[in-house]
Coordinates of C-alpha atoms in Angstrom, one line a residue:
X201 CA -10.9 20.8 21.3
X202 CA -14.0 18.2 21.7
X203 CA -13.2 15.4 20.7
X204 CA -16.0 12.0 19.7
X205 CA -14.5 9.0 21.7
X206 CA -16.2 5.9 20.2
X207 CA -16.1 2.9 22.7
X208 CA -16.8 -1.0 21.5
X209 CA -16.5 0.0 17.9
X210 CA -17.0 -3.2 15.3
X211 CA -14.0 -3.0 12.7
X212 CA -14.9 -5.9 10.2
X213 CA -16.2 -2.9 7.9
X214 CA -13.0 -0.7 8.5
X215 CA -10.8 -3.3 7.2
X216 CA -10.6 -4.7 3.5
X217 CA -10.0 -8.3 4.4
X218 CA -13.7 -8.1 6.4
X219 CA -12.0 -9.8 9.5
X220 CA -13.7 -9.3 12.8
X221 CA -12.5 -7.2 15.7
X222 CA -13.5 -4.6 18.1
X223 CA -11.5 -1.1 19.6
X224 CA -12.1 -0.7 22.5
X225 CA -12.0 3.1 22.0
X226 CA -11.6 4.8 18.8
X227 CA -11.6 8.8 18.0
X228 CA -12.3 9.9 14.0
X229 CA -9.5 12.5 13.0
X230 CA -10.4 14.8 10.7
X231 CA -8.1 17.5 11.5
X232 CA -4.5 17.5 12.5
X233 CA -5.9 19.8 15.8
X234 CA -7.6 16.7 17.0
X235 CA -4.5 14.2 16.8
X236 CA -2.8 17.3 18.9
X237 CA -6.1 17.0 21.4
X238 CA -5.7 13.0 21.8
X239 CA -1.9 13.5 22.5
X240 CA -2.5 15.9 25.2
X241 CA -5.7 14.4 26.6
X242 CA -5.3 12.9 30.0
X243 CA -6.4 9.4 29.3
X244 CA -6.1 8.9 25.5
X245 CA -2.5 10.3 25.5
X246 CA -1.0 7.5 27.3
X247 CA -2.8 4.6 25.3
X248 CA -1.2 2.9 22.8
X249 CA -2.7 4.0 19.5
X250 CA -3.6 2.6 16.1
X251 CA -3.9 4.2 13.2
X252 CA -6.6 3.3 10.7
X253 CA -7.4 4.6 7.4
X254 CA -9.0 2.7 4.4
X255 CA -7.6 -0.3 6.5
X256 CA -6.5 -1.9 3.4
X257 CA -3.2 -2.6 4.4
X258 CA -4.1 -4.6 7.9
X259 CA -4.3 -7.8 9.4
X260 CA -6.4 -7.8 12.5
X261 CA -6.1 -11.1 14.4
X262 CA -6.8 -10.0 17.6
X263 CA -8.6 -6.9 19.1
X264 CA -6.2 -3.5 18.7
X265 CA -5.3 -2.2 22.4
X266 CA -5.2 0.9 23.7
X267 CA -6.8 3.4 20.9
X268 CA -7.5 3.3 17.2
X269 CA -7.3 6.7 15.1
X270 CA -9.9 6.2 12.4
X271 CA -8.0 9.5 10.1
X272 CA -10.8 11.2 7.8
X273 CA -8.8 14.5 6.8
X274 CA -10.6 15.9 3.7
X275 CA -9.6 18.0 1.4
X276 CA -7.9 17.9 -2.7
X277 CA -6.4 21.5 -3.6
X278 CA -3.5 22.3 -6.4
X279 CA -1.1 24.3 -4.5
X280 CA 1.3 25.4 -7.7
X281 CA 0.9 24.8 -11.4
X282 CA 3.0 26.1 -14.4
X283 CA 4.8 25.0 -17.1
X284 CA 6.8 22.2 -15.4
X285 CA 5.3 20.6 -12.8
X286 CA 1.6 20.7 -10.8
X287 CA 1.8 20.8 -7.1
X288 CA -1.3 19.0 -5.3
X289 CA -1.9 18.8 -1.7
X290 CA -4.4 15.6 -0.3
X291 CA -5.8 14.8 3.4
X292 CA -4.9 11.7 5.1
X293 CA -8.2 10.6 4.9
X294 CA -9.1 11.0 1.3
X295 CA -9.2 8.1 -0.4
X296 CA -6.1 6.6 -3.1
X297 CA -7.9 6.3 -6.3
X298 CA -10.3 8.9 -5.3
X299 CA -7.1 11.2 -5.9
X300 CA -6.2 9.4 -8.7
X301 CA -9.7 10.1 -10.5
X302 CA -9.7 13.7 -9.1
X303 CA -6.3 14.7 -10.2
X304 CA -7.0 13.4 -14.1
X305 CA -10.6 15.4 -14.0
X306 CA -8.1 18.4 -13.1
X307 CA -6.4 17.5 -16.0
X308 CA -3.0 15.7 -14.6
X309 CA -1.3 13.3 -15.7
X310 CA 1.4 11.4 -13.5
X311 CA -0.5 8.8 -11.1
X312 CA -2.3 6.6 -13.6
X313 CA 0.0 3.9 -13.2
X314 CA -1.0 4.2 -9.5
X315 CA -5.1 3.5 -10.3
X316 CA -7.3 1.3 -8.6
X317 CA -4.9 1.0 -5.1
X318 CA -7.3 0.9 -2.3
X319 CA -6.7 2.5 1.0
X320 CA -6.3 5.8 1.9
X321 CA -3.3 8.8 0.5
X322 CA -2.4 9.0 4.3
X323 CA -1.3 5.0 4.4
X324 CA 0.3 5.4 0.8
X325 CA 4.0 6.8 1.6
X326 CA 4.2 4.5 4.5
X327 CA 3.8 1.5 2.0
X328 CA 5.6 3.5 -0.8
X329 CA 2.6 2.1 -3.1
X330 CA 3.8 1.0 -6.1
X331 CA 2.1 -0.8 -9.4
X332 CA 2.9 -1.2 -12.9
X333 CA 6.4 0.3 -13.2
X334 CA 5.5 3.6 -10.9
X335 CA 6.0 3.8 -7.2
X336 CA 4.8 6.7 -4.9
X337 CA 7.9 8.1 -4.3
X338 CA 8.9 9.5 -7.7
X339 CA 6.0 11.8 -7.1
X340 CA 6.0 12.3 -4.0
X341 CA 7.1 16.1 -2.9
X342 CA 6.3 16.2 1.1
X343 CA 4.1 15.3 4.1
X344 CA 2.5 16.7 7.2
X345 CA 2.6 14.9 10.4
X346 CA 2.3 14.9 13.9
X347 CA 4.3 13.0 16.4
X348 CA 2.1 10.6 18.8
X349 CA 4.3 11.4 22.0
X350 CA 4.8 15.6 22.0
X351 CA 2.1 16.7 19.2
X352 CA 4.2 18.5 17.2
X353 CA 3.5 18.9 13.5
X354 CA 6.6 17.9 11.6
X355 CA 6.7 18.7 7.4
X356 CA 9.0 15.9 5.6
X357 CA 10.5 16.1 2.5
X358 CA 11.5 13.0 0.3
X359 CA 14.8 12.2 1.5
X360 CA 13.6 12.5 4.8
X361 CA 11.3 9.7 4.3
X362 CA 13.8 6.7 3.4
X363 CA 11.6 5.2 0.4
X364 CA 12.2 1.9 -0.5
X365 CA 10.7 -0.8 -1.9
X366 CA 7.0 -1.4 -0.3
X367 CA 9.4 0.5 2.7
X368 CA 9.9 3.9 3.9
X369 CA 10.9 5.7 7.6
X370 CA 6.9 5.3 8.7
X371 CA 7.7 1.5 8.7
X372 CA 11.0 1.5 10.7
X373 CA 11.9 4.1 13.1
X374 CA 8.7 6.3 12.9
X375 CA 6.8 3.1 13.1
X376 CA 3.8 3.8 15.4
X377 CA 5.0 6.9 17.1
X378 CA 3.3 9.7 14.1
X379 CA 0.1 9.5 12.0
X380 CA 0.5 11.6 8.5
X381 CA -2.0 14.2 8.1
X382 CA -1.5 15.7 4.6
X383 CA 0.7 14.7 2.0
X384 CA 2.0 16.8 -0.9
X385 CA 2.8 15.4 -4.3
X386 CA 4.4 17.2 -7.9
X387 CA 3.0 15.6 -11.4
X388 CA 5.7 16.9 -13.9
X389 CA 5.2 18.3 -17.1
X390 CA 5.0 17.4 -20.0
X391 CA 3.4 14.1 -19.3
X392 CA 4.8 11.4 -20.6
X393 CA 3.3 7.9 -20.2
X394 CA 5.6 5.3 -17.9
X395 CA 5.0 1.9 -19.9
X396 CA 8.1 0.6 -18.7
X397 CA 5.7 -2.4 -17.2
X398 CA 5.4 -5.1 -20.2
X399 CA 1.8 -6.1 -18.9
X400 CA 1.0 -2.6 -19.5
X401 CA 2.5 -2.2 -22.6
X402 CA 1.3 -5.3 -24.5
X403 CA -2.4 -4.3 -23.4
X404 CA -2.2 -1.1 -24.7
X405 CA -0.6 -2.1 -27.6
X406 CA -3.4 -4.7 -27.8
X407 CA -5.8 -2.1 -28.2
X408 CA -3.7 -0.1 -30.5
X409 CA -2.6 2.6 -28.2
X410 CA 0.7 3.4 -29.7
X411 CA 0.5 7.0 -27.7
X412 CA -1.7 6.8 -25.1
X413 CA -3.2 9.7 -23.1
X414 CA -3.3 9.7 -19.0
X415 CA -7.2 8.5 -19.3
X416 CA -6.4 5.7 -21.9
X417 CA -3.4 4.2 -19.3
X418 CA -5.8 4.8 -16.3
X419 CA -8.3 2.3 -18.1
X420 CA -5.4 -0.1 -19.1
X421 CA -4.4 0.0 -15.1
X422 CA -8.1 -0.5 -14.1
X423 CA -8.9 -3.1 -16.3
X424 CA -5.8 -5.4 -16.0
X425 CA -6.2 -4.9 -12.1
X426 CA -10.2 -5.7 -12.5
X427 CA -8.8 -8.6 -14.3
X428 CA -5.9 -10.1 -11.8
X429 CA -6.7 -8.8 -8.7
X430 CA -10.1 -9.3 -6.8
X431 CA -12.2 -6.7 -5.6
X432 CA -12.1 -6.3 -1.8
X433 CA -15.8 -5.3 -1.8
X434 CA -16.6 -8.5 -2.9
X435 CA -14.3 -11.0 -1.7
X436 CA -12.2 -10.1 1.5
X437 CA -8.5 -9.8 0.7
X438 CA -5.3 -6.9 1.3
X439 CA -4.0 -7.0 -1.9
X440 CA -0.7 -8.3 -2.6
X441 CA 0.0 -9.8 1.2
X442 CA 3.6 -11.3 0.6
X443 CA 6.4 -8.8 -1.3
X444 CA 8.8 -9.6 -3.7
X445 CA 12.0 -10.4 -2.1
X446 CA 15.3 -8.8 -3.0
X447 CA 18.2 -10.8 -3.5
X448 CA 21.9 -10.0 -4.0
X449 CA 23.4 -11.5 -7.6
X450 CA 25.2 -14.3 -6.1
X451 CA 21.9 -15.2 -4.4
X452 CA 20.0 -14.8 -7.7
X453 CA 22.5 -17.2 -9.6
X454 CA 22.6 -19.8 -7.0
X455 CA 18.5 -20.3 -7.5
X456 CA 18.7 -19.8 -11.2
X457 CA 20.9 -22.8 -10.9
X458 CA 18.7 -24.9 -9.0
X459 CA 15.2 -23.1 -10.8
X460 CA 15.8 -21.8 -13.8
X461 CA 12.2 -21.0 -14.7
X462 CA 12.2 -18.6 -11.9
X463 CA 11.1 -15.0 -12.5
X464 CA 14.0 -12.2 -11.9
X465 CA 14.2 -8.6 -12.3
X466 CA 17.0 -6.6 -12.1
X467 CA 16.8 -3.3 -10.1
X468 CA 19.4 -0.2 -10.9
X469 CA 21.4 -0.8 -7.7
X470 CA 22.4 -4.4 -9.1
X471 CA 20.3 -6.7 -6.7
X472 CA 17.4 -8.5 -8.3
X473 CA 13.5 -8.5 -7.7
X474 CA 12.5 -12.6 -7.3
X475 CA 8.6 -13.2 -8.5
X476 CA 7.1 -14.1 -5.1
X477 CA 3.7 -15.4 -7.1
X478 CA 5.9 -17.6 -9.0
X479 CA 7.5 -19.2 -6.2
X480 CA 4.0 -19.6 -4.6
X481 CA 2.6 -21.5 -7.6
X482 CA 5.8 -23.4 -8.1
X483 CA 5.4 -24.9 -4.3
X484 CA 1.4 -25.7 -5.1
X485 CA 0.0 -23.2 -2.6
X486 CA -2.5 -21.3 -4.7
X487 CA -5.8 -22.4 -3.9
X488 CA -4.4 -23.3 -0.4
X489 CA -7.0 -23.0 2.2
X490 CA -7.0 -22.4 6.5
X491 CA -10.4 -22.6 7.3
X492 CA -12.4 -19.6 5.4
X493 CA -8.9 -18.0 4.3
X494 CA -7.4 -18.9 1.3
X495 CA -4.6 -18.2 -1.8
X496 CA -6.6 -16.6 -4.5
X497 CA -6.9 -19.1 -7.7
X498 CA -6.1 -16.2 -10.0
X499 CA -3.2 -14.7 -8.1
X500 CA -1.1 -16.2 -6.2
X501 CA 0.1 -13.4 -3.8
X502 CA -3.1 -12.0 -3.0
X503 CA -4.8 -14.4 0.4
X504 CA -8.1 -13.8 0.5
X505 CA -11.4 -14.1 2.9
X506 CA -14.0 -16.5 1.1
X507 CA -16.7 -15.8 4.0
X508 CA -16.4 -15.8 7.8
X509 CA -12.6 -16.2 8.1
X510 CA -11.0 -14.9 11.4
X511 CA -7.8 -12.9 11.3
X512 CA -5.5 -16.2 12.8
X513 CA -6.9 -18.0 9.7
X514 CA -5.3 -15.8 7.4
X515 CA -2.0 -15.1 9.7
X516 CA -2.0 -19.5 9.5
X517 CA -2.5 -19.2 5.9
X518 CA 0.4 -16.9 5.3
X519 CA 2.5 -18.7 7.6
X520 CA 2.1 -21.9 5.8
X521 CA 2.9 -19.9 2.5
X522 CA 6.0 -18.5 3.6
X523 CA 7.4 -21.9 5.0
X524 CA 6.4 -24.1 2.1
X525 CA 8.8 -21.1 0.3
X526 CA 11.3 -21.3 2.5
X527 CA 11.4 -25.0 2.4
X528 CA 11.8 -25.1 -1.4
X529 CA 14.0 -22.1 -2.2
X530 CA 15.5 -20.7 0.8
X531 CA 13.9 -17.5 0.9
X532 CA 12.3 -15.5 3.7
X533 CA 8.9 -13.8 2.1
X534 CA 7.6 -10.5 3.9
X535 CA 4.2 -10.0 4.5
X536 CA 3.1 -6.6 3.1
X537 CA 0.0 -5.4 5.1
X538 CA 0.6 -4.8 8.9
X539 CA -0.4 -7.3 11.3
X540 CA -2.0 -7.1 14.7

């Protein structure tokens, strides 16, 4: 199979947080024959490879090496539907919300509280994306991939992908060595609306929603987000860059001792969820600025590119973020998006 080898390629407009950086060879997937074609081509096969997809979930601070698979699988199709679930089936390449939007038009509810989440369905179970009291993984059904050293395709159910929180298989032992081609996911029937998030809830209560339909918690999604989170066309950022740590009890207690403003959630398997924006606006950091980078006024998770900012800027940012937390409350913040 022919394949369109790029060389010298400019990525600040294949990357959300508009930092600059160049591959030095990069091949557009958009088929799962072509990943097959690199793995067994005689040059490209023994590069290191990155994948890329909406490249919303990145951090470039230096140039990739090796080879960067920009994946642009097409395709939206509903595979099964009856009276208690609807199968759909979504390329790599196709984008998050994009699906989102397409799958209500079909007239499905079940990813709503998933609106808005840039980046592409291929990146999604690698993240486990998550917002507003839904994560990827209760809908998820299956994925098609292929493995970056044979080029065999591999089909993965759910357990098979270790989900956790922001977490999954395609960030530990699968990490680099696969790109996801096509991923599989059930919406179940009937639809019933997840406003187990209070944001949520008191905003469509707000508008006197007592029953809201799919469409009316999609808008309640996209406008909170429009409201919280900036728009990545507009002002360079990953979204949320550091995730919520997860703390045993005794660890909870010991800082609810110290700081007992801080914000806790428990989670079903008896650990507790710490509010990583809180603990960044209780050590002073939002607004913090490393050259063009900086903590977003509005939101104190979310690091964003004000104009010009290199990818060590933001790295520096981050870095400063997470020890000014560790200083203060003993905690080691992860960053979300990957960085290279």
């Amino acid at each position: 199979m022919d394949l369109a080898i790029e060389d010298d390629v400019e990525l600040r407009g294949l990357n959300t947080f508009g930092v600059p950086a160049r591959a030095r060879r990069l091949v557009r997937i958009g088929d799962a024959r072509q990943v097959r074609a690199v793995v067994d081509h005689p040059e490209l096969g023994r590069l290191p490879k990155l994948v890329l997809g909406g490249g919303s979930n990145l951090l470039l601070t230096q140039d990739p090496a090796g080879l960067v698979l920009k994946m642009e699988i097409a395709g939206l199709r509903v595979l099964h539907d009856d009276a208690q679930s609807t199968l759909i089936e979504a390329g790599a390449g196709v984008g998050w919300h994009e699906l989102v939007c397409w799958s209500l038009e079909q007239g499905f509810g079940g990813l709503e509280n998933l609106a808005l989440i840039p980046g592409t369905v291929g990146a999604a179970p690698v993240q486990n994306i998550g917002a507003y009291g839904m994560e990827l993984s209760e809908r998820f059904e299956s994925l098609d991939l292929v493995d970056l050293t044979t080029g065999r395709a591999v089909t993965l159910e759910r357990a098979a992908c270790r989900f956790g929180y922001r977490d999954s298989l395609f960030k530990g032992a699968l990490a680099g060595k696969s790109v996801i081609t096509r991923v599989r996911l059930r919406l179940p029937k009937p639809w019933r609306a997840q406003l187990g998030y209070a944001e949520l809830q008191r905003h469509l209560e707000r508008a006197g929603l007592a029953e809201p339909s799919p469409r009316e918690v999609f808008d309640a999604v996209c406008a909170i987000r429009r409201a919280k989170l900036p728009d990545p066309s507009r002002l360079g950022n990953a979204g949320s860059f550091f995730k919520n740590p997860v703390v045993n009890r005794t660890i909870r207690n010991e800082i609810l001792e110290e700081f007992p403003e801080i914000v806790s959630y428990p989670l079903e398997d008896g650990t507790y969820k710490l509010a990583a924006a809180w603990m960044i606006d209780a050590c002073g950091c939002k607004g913090r600025s490393v050259g063009a980078a900086a903590v977003d006024a509005r939101h104190a998770l979310v690091l964003v590119n004000r104009g010009g900012a290199s990818g060590a800027e933001v790295l520096r940012l981050a870095e400063s973020v997470r020890d000014a937390v560790r200083e203060r409350f003993g905690i080691e913040l992860e960053y979300e998006p990957v960085v290279v």
